[in-house]
């Protein structure tokens, strides 16, 4: 980020990014549901319990991590632009 | 080996510790040092009451029986939390802005603060959750009995007895720390902190057992994985329908369980709490379920005959890890107690606000205006409700036999409270949802839930006879509880959840579509659906018959004397009234209602305020102002109003124009007939005399001359008439060009009198004031002379006095000159005064020498000259006044 960005460009990019991050937050649970329903497609013969266990927990952790990252990012953007725009997206 | 007595001692020590922590938190909050109490981390930990003893112990048992399926109970809430932007964000915002006290309060508040909705929701919640409380008592009792069995010295435990003491202890703790404050939004710091501690304890306990199992018993992760695959549950077997249904059900129940609603929505202070919980709570859930399968597999391997539900306890005990077992016991104990405390508090708030208080208020004839503090009544009713609910849980445990029927109760309870979802989500996302829709939806869902899930859960011949369970009542197989509409082969849970929720949704939607909401419902609907657009509350009070004193008395009863006075003082300051009493404005009524609602719920608060304010008067404007669709309608109607005003204005103008045209047409007809008459008279005589001249041979010169001069006179008259007509037409059409000149009034009058002078002797004497006539006029002098000539000629012609005399008087005022022509004749009758300036109006002119156009022409001329001519009544004769603008006031040198 430039040390003295032009307010117009800065604002524009920030609010755009913020909206996309909110889009991400909205899609995340749907993505999660899709991933969690994946085991329903597995065949009984080729799947081990340990594999299923690992899959579920990896998906779970990834989902949580993504949610946290998106939120932290969003909060930072909001703070960065809080001085410029009164509108509060969060 | 820890003895049972030792365990009881540890347990009591733990409880004492919790008391101490709660006490410290209360003290810190009282001293104003409680900022950390609303930290997001505390909020997140308080959500952990989702993990009850049923999940603490039961998850392992569940995994031992059906493999991975247990995880769905955690996946649903994780998805709901991760998707907080969709539902929770709105829910907590509404919870804060509407000061919601419970899920029943939210739903009733949405549907027009209807108490019937609140009572219905409360009843379903009590029926659905009481067995769940029984389940907690059972799990604590079971965990005690595990230790009792291992302890050779102690007598076998009486489960009923120990359950009683557990219930008693829980009720005591809840009453001591949970019902101190009336306002449900003032957090019960003691309870919240104790629950946060318990959340940490149960997580550590389960993780400790898990780590011990994986790294202490099994040989690390790899070995554990191999053991899992080799175990009874090692094959991947999942009931697909159950997997999807339970994930969804857990997510829905997470939102609808009264205790979850309490910690998620009611106790939420700010969005920051939700932000952190949105990812941290899923982490908590994930950690809680991380070691469930390993513990289950190890339990199955090492103690195949033990109750899988208690593997968490029996595994450490069997392996001689007493300390770990005690920790696990405390974890389970924590899960059970925190759940019972919050659930009973949440239910007690609902029961007290929506059932006890309305009845108590109604039973008092004095209504809401009577003085006296009712805070104690509210708190007492809440305390009694806590006691009753825990007692109900205990009784349920005693009489259900505490067996397998109870173990299934967790999911059944989930399905029961999930019935709130259509009314709740529909209410906050859809403006069209109505009270009738919510009630019918709830009733349908509840009935199906009772029929397909609750009643069959008591087993064959428990409540329903076996025959009914299998083939439906009265042999109606399509009503069989396990195969509604003849669809068989579904899992009982899937079947019940599917039918109850889908028909609930359908009924809610259809009834909402075809019913009409009351004004308050529409107002609340707009408020909640558009909660992010409307920061403030809409006014639901417009006219008030309320007295400030009555309001103060009522507010004192619920809020307390000091708080109520503070509220009134701040409102008076806000209204700019200084030290005097706040005015009962609609905004203030709204504020009072909101404050009351935080203590006794929206429906009761609304009822109390309306007792004083004389019913809510929601004006159409209020509704329209908050409603988008109504705002559009308002705009359209405004536009229509403007258009219609425009139309009516145009119509009025058209009507006027039409009248004018009609009048003109009548005038034109009259004028034409008049003019033909005027022309005809001289023509007739000209024709007659010219015929005589032509046809008569013998005519003496005298006659010939006489006839010819008649013809001549008539021709002159005709010419004059046509000249006048032409003149008038030119004047009327505005085609006349004025020949502006300057001249004094005296000179103009001289010329006029000279021109009007007859050839013979003049009987008319004219009196003038020469000294006043030195007024300079800037106008068309010829035309003005024409007017004067006309007036003088008229006086000469019509003045019937013996000695006719015409006075010409001059006066001036400001910039106007008045020239009055006054004779001493008979004057003009009043009835004729109006028409003398009309064309062809002739008064007493019997000889026909005048066409009656003179004054009409004068009037037209004066108008062109920027002045006017009028008749002066009551002058002792006939008087005309000519008004003109003057340019110079000084006499000409």
XYZ file of N, CA, C and O in Angstrom, chain A residues 4-5 7 9-10 13 37 41-42 48 50 62 65 68 70 79 90:
68
model
N 1.204 7.411 0.810
C 0.192 8.477 0.752
C -0.709 8.250 -0.456
O -0.582 8.933 -1.464
N -1.577 7.305 -0.360
C -2.408 7.019 -1.516
C -3.426 8.129 -1.720
O -3.823 8.801 -0.774
N -6.836 9.687 -1.951
C -8.029 9.265 -1.236
C -9.038 8.567 -2.144
O -9.586 7.541 -1.776
N -8.780 6.883 -5.086
C -8.391 5.542 -5.499
C -8.398 4.606 -4.306
O -8.930 3.505 -4.353
N -7.858 5.072 -3.227
C -7.757 4.291 -2.014
C -9.140 3.818 -1.561
O -9.388 2.643 -1.359
N -10.876 1.288 -4.032
C -10.313 -0.059 -3.950
C -10.713 -0.728 -2.645
O -11.049 -1.903 -2.614
N -21.053 -32.464 2.673
C -21.968 -33.445 2.096
C -21.233 -34.398 1.147
O -21.793 -35.375 0.666
N -21.123 -39.191 -1.065
C -20.895 -39.756 -2.396
C -19.868 -40.892 -2.375
O -19.713 -41.590 -3.358
N -19.177 -41.035 -1.248
C -18.122 -42.035 -1.204
C -18.696 -43.443 -1.190
O -19.737 -43.692 -0.588
N -12.021 -45.675 4.187
C -11.739 -46.111 5.555
C -12.227 -45.044 6.509
O -12.367 -43.873 6.153
N -10.635 -43.858 9.046
C -9.586 -42.876 9.345
C -9.508 -41.823 8.239
O -9.340 -40.630 8.516
N -9.928 -25.918 7.573
C -9.750 -24.966 6.468
C -10.858 -23.920 6.479
O -10.616 -22.714 6.282
N -10.322 -21.523 9.296
C -9.192 -20.654 8.986
C -9.609 -19.575 7.974
O -9.311 -18.388 8.141
N -11.778 -16.983 9.578
C -11.007 -16.084 10.448
C -10.201 -15.090 9.612
O -10.184 -13.892 9.904
N -10.711 -14.081 6.500
C -11.606 -13.108 5.858
C -12.041 -12.043 6.847
O -12.065 -10.848 6.538
N -11.131 -0.661 9.501
C -10.431 0.305 10.354
C -9.660 1.286 9.501
O -9.604 2.473 9.795
N -19.355 -3.513 8.273
C -19.448 -4.646 9.212
C -20.630 -4.496 10.152
O -20.761 -3.499 10.804
